[in-house]
PDB file of C-alpha atoms in Angstrom:
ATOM      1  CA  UNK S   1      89.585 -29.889 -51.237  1.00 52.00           C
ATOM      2  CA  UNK S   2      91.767 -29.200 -53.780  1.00 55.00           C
ATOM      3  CA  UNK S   3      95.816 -28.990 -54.335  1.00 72.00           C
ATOM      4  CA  UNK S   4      96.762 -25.463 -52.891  1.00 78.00           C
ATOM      5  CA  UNK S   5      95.864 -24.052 -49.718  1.00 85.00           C
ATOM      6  CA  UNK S   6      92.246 -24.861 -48.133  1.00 95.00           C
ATOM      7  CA  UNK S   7      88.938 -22.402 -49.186  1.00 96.00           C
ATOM      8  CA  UNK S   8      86.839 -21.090 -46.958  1.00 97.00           C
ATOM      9  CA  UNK S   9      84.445 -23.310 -46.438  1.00 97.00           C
ATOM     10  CA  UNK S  10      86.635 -26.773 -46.172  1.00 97.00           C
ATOM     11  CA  UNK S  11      86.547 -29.421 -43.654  1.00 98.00           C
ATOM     12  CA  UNK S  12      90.286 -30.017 -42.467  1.00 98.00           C
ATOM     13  CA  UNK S  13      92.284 -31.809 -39.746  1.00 98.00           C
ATOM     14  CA  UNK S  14      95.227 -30.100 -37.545  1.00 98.00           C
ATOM     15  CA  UNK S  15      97.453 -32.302 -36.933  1.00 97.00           C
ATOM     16  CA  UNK S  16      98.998 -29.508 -34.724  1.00 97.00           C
ATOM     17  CA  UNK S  17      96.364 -30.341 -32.297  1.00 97.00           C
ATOM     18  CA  UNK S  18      95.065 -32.836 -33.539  1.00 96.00           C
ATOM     19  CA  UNK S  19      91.519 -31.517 -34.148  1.00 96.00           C
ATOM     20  CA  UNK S  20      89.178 -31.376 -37.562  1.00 97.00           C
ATOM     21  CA  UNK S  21      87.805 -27.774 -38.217  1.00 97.00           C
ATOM     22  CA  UNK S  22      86.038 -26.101 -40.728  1.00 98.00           C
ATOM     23  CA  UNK S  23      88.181 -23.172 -42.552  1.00 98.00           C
ATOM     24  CA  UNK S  24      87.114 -20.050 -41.614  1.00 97.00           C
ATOM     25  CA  UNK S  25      89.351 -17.207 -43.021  1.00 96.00           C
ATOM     26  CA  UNK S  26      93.212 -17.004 -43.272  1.00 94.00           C
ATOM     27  CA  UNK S  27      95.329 -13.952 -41.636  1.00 90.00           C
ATOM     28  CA  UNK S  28      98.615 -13.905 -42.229  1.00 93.00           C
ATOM     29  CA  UNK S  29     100.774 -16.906 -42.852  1.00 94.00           C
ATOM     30  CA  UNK S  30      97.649 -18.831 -41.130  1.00 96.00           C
ATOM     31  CA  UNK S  31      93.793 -20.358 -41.375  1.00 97.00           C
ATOM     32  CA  UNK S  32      91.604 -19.833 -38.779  1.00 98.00           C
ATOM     33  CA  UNK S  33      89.510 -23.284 -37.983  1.00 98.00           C
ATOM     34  CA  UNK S  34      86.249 -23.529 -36.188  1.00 97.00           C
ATOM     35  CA  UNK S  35      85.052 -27.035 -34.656  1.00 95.00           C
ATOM     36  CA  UNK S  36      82.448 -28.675 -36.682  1.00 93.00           C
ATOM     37  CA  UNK S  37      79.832 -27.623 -34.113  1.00 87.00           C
ATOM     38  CA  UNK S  38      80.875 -24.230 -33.581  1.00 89.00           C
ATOM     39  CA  UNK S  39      83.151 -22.328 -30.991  1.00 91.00           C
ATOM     40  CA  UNK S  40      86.140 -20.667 -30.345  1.00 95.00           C
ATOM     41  CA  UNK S  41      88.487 -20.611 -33.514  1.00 96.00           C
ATOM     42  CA  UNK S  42      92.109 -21.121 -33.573  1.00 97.00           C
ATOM     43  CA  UNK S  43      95.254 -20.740 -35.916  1.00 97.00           C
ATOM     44  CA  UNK S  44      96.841 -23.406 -37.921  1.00 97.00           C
ATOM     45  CA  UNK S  45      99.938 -23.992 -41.041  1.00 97.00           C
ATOM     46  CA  UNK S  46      97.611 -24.184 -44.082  1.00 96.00           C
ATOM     47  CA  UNK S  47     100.499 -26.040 -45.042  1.00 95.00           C
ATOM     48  CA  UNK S  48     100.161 -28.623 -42.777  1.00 96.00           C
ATOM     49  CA  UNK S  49      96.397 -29.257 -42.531  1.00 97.00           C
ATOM     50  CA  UNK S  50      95.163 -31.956 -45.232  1.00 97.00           C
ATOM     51  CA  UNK S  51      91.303 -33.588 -45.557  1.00 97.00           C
ATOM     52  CA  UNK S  52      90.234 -35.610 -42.504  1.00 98.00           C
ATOM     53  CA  UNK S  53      90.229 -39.287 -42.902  1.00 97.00           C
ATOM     54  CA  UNK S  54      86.369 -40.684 -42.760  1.00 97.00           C
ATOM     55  CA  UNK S  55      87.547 -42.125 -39.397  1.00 97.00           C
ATOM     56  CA  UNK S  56      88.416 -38.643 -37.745  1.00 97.00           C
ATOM     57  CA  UNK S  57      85.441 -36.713 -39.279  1.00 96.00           C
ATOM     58  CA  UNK S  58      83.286 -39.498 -38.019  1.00 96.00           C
ATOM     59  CA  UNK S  59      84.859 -39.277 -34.550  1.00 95.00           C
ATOM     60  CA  UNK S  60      84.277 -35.141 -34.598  1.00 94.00           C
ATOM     61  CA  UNK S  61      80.676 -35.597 -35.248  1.00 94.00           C
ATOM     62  CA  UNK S  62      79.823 -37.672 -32.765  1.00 95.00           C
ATOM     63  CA  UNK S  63      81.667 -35.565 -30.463  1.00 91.00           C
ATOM     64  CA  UNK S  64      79.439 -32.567 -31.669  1.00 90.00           C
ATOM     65  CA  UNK S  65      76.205 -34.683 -31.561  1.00 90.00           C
ATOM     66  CA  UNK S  66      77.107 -35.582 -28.270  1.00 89.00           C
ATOM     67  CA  UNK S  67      78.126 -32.023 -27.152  1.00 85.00           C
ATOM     68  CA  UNK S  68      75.074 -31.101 -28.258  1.00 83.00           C
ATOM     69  CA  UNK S  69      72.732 -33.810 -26.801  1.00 85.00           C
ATOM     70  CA  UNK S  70      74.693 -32.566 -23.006  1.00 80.00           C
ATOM     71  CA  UNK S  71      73.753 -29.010 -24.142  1.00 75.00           C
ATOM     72  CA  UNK S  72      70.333 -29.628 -24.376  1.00 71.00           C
ATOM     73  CA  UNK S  73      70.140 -31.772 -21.451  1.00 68.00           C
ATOM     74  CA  UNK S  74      71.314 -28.774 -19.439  1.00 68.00           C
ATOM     75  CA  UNK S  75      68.934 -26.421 -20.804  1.00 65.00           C
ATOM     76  CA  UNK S  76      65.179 -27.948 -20.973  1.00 62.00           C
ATOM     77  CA  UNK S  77      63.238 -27.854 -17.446  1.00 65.00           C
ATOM     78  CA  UNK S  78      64.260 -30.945 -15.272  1.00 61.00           C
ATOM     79  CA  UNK S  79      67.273 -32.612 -17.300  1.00 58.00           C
ATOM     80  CA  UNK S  80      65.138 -34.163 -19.482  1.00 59.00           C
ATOM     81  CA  UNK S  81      64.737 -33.616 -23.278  1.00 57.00           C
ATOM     82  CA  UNK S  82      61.891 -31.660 -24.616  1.00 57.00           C
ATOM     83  CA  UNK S  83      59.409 -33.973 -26.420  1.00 53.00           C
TER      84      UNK S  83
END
């Protein structure tokens, strides 16, 4: 990321809520962010977001990886992963 407001396209941390998201768009006076894994979006200050640290993107990928390991947990026959 550069100086200026995030591009589309960025990897950012909210410390509104305290979440990293990927910059989807802007409307308005705000971005929208998506979680690294996908979902619903929400609004932040592009003046206020600023590059995750390597500890917080860390901690949001494991939290995808490990939203996705329950996801597919859920959907194969019998709880158990598909070989």
């Amino acid at each position: 990321m550069t100086d200026g407001p995030p591009a589309v396209g960025d990897t950012v941390h909210d410390p509104a809520r305290d979440r990293v998201g990927i910059v989807m768009g802007g409307v308005g006076p705000y971005i929208q962010l998506r979680p690294l894994g996908g979902g619903r979006e929400w609004d932040a200050d592009p003046t206020r977001v600023r590059p995750p640290t390597p500890t917080e993107l860390l901690s949001a990928r494991v939290s995808e990886a490990n939203t996705r390991s329950r996801t597919a947990l859920r959907l194969s026959p019998g709880g158990l992963p598909e070989a």
